[in-house]
mmCIF file of C-alpha atoms in Angstrom:
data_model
loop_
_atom_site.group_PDB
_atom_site.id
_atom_site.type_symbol
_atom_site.label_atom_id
_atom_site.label_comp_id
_atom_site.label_asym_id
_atom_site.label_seq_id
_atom_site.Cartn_x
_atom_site.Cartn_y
_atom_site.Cartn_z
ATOM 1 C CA UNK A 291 -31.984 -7.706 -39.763
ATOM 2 C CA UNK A 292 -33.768 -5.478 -37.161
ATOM 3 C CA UNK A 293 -30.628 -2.834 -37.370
ATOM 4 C CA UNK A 294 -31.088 -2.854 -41.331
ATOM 5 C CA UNK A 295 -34.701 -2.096 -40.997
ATOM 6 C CA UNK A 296 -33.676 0.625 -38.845
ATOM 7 C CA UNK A 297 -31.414 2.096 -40.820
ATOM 8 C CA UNK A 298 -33.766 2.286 -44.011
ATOM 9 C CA UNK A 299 -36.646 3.691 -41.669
ATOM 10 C CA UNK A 300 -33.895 6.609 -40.297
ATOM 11 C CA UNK A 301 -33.370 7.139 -44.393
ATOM 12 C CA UNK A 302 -37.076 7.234 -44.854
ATOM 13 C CA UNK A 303 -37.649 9.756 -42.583
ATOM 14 C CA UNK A 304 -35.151 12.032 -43.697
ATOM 15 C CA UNK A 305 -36.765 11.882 -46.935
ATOM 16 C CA UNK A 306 -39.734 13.013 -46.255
ATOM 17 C CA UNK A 307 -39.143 15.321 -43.283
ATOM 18 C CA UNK A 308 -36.360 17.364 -45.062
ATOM 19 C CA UNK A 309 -34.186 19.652 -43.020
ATOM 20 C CA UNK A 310 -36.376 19.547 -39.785
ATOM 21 C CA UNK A 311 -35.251 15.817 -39.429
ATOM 22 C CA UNK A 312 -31.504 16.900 -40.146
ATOM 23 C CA UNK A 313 -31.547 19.309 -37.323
ATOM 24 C CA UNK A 314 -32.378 16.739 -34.850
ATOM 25 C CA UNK A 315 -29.415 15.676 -32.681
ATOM 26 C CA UNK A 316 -27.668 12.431 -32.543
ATOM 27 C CA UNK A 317 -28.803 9.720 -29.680
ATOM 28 C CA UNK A 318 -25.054 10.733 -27.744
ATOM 29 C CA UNK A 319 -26.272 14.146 -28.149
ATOM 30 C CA UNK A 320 -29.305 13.961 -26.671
ATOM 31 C CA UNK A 321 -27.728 12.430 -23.364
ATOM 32 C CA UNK A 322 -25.661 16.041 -22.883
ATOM 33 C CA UNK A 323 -23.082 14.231 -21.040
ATOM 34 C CA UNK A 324 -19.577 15.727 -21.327
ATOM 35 C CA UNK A 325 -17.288 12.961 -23.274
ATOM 36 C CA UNK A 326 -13.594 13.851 -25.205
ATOM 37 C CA UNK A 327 -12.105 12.719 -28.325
ATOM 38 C CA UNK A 328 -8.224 13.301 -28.532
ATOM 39 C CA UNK A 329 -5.600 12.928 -31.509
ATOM 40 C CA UNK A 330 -1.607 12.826 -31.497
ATOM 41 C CA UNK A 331 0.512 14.800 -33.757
ATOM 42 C CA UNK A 332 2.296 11.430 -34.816
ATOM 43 C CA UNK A 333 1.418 7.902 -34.206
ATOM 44 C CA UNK A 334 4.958 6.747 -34.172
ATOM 45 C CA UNK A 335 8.414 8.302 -33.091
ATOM 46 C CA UNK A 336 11.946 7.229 -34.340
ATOM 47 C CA UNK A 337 14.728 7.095 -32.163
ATOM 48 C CA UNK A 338 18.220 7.761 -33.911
ATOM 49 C CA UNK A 339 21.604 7.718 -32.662
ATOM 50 C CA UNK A 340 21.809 11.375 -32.565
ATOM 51 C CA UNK A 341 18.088 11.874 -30.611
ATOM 52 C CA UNK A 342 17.766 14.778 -27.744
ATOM 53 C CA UNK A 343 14.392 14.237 -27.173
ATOM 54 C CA UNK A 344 10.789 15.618 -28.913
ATOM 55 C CA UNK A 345 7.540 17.622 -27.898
ATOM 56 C CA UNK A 346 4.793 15.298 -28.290
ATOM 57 C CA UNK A 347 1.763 17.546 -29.246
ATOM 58 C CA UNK A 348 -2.414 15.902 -28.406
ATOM 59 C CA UNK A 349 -5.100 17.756 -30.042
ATOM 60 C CA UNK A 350 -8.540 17.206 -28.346
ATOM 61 C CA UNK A 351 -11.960 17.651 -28.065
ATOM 62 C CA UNK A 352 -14.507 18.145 -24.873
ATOM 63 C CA UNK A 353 -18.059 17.282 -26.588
ATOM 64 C CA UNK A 354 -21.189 18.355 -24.693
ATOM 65 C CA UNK A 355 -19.342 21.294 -22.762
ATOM 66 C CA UNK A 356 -21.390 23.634 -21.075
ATOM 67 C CA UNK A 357 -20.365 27.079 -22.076
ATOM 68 C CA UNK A 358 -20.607 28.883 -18.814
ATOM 69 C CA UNK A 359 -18.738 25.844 -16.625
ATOM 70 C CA UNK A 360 -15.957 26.219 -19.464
ATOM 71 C CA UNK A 361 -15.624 30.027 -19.070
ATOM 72 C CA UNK A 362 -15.148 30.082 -15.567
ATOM 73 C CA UNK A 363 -12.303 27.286 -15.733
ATOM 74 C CA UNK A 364 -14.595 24.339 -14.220
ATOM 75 C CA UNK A 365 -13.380 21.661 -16.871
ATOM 76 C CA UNK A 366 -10.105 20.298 -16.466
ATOM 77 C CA UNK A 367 -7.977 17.761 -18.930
ATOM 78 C CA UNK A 368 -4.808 15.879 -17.895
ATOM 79 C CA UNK A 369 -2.639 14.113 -20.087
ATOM 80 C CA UNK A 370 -0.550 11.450 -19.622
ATOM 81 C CA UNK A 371 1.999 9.120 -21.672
ATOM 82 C CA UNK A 372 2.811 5.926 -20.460
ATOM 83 C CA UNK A 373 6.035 3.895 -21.662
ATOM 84 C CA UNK A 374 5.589 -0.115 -21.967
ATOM 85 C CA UNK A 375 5.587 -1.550 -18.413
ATOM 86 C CA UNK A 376 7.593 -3.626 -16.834
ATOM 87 C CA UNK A 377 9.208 -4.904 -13.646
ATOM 88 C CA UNK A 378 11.247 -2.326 -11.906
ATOM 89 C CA UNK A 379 13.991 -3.125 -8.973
ATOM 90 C CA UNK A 380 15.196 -0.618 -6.370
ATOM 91 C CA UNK A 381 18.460 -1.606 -4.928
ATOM 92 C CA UNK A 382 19.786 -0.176 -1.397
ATOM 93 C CA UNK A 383 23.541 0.319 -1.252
ATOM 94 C CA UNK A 384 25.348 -0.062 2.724
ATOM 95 C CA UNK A 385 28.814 0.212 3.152
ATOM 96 C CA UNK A 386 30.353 -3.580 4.482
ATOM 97 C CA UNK A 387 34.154 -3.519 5.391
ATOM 98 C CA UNK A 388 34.519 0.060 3.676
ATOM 99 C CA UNK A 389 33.061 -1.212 0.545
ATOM 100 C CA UNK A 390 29.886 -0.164 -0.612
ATOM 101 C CA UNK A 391 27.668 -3.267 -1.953
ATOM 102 C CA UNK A 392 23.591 -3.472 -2.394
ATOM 103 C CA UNK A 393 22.463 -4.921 0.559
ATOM 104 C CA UNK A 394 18.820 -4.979 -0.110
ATOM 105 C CA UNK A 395 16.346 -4.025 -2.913
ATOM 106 C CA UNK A 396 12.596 -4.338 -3.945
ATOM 107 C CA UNK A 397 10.516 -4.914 -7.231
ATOM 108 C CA UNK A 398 7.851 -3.103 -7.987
ATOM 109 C CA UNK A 399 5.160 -4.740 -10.111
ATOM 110 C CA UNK A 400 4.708 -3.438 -13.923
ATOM 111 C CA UNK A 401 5.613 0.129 -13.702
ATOM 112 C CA UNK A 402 5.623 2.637 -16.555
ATOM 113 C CA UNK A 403 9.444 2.657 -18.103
ATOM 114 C CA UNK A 404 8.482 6.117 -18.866
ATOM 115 C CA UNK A 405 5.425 8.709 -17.657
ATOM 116 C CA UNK A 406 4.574 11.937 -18.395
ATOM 117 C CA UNK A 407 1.932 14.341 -17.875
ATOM 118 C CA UNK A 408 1.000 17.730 -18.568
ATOM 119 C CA UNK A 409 -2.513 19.274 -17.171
ATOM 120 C CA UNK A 410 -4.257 22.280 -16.919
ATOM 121 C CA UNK A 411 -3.587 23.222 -13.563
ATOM 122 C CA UNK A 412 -2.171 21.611 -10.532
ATOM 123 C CA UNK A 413 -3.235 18.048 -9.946
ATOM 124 C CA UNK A 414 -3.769 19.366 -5.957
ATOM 125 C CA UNK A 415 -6.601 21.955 -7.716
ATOM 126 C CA UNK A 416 -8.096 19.538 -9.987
ATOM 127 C CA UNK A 417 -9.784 16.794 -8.211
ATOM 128 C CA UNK A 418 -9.260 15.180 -4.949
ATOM 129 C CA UNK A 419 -5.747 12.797 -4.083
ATOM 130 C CA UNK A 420 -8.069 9.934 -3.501
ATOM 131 C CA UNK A 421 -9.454 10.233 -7.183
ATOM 132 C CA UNK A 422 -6.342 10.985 -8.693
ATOM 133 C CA UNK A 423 -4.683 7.568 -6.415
ATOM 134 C CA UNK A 424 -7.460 5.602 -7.817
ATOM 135 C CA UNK A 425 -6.957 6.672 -11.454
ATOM 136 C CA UNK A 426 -3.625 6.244 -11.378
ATOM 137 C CA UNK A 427 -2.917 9.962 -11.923
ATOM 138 C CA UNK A 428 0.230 11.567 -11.247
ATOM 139 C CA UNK A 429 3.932 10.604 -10.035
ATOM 140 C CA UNK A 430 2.932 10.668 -6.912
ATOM 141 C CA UNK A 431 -0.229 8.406 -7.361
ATOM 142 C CA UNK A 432 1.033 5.968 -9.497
ATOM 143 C CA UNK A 433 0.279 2.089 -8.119
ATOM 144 C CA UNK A 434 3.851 0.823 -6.628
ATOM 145 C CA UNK A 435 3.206 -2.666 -5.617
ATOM 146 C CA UNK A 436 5.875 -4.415 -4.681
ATOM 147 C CA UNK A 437 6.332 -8.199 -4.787
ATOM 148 C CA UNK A 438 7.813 -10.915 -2.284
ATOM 149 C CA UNK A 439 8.162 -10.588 1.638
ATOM 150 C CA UNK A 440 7.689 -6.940 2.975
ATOM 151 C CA UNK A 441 10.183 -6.400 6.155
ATOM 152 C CA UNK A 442 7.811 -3.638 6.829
ATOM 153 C CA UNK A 443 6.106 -0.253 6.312
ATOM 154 C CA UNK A 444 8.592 2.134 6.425
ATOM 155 C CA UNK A 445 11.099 0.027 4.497
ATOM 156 C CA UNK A 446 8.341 0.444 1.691
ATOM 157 C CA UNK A 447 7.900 3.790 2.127
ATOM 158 C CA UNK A 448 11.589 4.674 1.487
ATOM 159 C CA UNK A 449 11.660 2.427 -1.661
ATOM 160 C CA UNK A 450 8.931 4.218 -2.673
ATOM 161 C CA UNK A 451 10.227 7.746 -2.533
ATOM 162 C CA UNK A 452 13.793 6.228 -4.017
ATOM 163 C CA UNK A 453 12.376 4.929 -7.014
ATOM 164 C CA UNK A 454 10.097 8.308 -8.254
ATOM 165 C CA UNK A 455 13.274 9.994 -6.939
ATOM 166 C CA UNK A 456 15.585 7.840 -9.515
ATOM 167 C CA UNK A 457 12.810 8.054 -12.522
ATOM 168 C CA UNK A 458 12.538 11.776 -11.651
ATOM 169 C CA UNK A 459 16.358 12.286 -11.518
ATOM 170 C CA UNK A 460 16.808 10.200 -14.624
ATOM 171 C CA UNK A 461 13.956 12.390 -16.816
ATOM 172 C CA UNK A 462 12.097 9.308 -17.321
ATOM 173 C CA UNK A 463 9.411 10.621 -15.135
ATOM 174 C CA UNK A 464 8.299 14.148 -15.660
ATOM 175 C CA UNK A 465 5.156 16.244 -14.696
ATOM 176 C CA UNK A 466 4.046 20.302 -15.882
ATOM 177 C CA UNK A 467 1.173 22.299 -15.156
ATOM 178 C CA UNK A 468 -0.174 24.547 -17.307
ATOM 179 C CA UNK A 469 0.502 21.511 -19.774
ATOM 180 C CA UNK A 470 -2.762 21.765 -21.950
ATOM 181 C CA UNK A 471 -4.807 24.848 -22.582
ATOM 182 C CA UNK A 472 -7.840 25.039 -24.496
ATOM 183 C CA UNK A 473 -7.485 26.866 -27.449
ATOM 184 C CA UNK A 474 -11.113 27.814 -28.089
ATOM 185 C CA UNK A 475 -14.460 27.003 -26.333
ATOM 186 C CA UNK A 476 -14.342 23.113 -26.627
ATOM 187 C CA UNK A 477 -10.717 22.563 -28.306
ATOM 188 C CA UNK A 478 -7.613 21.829 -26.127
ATOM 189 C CA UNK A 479 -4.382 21.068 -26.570
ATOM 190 C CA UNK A 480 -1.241 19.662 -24.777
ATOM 191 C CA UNK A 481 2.460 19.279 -24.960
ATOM 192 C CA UNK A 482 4.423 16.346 -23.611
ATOM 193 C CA UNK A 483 8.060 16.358 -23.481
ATOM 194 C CA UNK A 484 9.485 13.144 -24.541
ATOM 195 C CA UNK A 485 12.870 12.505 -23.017
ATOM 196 C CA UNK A 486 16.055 11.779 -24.989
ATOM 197 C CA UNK A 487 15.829 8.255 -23.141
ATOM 198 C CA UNK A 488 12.976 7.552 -23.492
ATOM 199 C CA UNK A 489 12.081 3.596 -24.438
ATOM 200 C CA UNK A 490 11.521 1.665 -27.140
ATOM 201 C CA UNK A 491 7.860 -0.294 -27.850
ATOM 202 C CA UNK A 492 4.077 1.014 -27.419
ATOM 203 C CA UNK A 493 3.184 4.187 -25.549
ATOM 204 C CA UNK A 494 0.033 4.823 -24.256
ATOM 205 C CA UNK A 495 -1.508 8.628 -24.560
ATOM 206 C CA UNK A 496 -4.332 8.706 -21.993
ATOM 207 C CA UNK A 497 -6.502 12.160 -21.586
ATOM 208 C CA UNK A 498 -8.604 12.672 -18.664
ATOM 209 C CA UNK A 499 -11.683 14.933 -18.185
ATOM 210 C CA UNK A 500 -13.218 16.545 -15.019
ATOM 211 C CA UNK A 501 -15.963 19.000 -14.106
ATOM 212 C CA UNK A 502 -15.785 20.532 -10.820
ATOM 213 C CA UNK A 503 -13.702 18.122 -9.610
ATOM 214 C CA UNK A 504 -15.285 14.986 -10.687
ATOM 215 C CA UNK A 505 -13.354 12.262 -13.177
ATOM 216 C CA UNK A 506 -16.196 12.199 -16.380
ATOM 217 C CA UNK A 507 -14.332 10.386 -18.759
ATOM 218 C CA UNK A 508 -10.901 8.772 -20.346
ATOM 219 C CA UNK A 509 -9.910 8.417 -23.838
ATOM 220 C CA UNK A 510 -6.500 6.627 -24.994
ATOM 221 C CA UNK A 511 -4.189 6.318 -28.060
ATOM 222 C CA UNK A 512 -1.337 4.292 -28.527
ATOM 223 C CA UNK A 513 2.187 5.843 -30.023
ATOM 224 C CA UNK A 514 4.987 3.636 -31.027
ATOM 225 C CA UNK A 515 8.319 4.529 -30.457
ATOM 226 C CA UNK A 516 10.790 2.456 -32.197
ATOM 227 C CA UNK A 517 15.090 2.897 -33.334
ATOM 228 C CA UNK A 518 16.454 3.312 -36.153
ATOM 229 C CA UNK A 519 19.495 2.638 -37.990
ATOM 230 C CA UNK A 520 23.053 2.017 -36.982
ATOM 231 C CA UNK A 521 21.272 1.744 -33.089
ATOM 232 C CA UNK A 522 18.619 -0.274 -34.317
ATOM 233 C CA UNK A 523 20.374 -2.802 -35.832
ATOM 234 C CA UNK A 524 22.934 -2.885 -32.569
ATOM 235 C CA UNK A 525 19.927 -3.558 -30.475
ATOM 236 C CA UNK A 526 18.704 -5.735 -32.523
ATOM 237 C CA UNK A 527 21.596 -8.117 -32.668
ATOM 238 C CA UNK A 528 22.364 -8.225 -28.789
ATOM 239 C CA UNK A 529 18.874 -9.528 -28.496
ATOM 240 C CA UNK A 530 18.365 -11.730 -31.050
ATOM 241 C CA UNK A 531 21.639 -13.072 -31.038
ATOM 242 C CA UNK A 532 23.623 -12.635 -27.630
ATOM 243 C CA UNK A 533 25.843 -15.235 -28.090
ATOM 244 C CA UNK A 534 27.583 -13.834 -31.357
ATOM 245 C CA UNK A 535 27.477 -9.673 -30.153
ATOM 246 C CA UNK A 536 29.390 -10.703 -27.177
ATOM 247 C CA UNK A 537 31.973 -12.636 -28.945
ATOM 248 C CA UNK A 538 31.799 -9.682 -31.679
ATOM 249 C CA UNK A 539 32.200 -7.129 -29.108
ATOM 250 C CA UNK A 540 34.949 -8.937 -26.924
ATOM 251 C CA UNK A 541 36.626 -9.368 -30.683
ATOM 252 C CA UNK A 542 36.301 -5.829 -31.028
ATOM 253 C CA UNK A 543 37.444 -5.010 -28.197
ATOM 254 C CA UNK A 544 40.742 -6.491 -28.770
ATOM 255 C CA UNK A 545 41.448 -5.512 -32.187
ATOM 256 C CA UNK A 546 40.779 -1.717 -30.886
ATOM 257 C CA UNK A 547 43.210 -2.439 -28.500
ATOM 258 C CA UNK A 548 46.136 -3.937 -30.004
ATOM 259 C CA UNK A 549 45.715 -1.194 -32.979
ATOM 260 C CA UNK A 550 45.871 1.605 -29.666
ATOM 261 C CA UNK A 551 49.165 -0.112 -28.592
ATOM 262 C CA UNK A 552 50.631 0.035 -31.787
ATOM 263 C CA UNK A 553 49.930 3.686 -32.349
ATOM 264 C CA UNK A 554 51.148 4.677 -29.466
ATOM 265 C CA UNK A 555 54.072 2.575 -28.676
ATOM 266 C CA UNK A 556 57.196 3.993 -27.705
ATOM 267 C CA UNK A 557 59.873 2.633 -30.147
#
């Protein structure tokens, strides 16, 4: 009741003040801290069997700028996109007898199947490694928390560096600068590669805002990415209904070869 009243005394007023009550700024206004508002070009992303990968492009907005900070390059936006998370195992490979066999391996606690990030400059020139660590910010600041019995530091250390290596190597992780530019005084934008691998389920877009090296806000959007088609339905099948794909595919499997051997047979 009290937010009606409000509302009809806010409608009043602008009745009988005219323009002078128009020109008065919003409540957020009035604060003049900086905030962002950010949009994809797509909210969803179909994977077909013939995909080689897409430029994800996020429009966005830094409200409340100051006008000489932005000239001078004090603002900074980073922009990341996060794939569905999930367990993820390292294994360690030793050679036993001459054969080479995983001897040991670690799990890392719900890590991003995917990441990537573009940003305006260098991560090192933006803000601090401690704020960037704490955000989350970053290949190399990304949480890796491992789960079970630790054998020790160093053996977590070289896990560590093995599994950004193997996301890095695989293109599942990926990091530019120069990533986002503004494109007028308050208006940036940023380009994301999305890899030809990349997964299936709900992406997260997340945009970051500093001044002068100091985090001032987050804004995020999710982006589905889901298959289509022939792969879709293949998918589909092996998950819903193991039991029958495997017996299809071992069926298959024969039939392909027993049609090779009679093709080629020598008579």
């Amino acid at each position: 009741m009290q937010s009606l009243l409000f509302a009809v005394l806010i409608f009043a007023g602008s009745l009988l003040c005219g323009p002078a009550f128009a020109q008065v700024p919003l409540a957020a206004d009035m604060t003049g801290k900086e905030d962002l508002e950010i949009g994809t070009s797509t909210s969803e992303i179909a994977i077909t069997s013939d995909f080689r990968g897409a430029d994800l492009t996020i429009f966005g907005s830094v409200i409340n700028s100051d006008a000489l900070l932005l000239a001078i390059g004090q603002y900074d936006v980073v922009v990341t996109l996060e794939g569905p998370r999930d367990d993820a195992t390292v294994r360690r490979k030793e050679r036993l007898f001459g054969i080479w066999v995983n001897r040991t391996s670690m799990t890392f606690e719900r890590m991003p199947t995917s990441y990537s990030l573009a940003s305006t400059r260098a991560l090192a020139d933006i803000t601090k490694p401690q704020t960037l660590t704490e955000l989350g910010i970053g290949i190399d600041h990304l949480a890796l928390t491992p789960t079970g019995y630790l054998s020790g530091a160093a053996n977590l250390t070289e896990f560590r560096q093995a599994f950004r290596r193997l996301k890095q190597a695989g293109g599942y992780y990926q990091g530019q600068d120069a990533g986002v530019r503004f494109v007028s005084s308050s208006l940036f934008k940023a380009t994301l590669r999305l890899p030809a691998s990349i997964p299936d389920g709900v992406h997260i877009v997340r945009a970051y805002l500093f001044k002068t090296g100091e985090f001032i806000a987050e804004r995020d959007l999710p982006l589905r990415v889901i298959k289509t088609g022939l792969e879709d339905s293949i998918s589909r099948a092996a998950h819903e209904s193991p039991l029958s794909y495997g017996l299809f595919a071992v069926l298959l499997a024969v039939i392909t070869g027993w049609g090779a051997s009679l093709i080629f047979r020598r008579d």
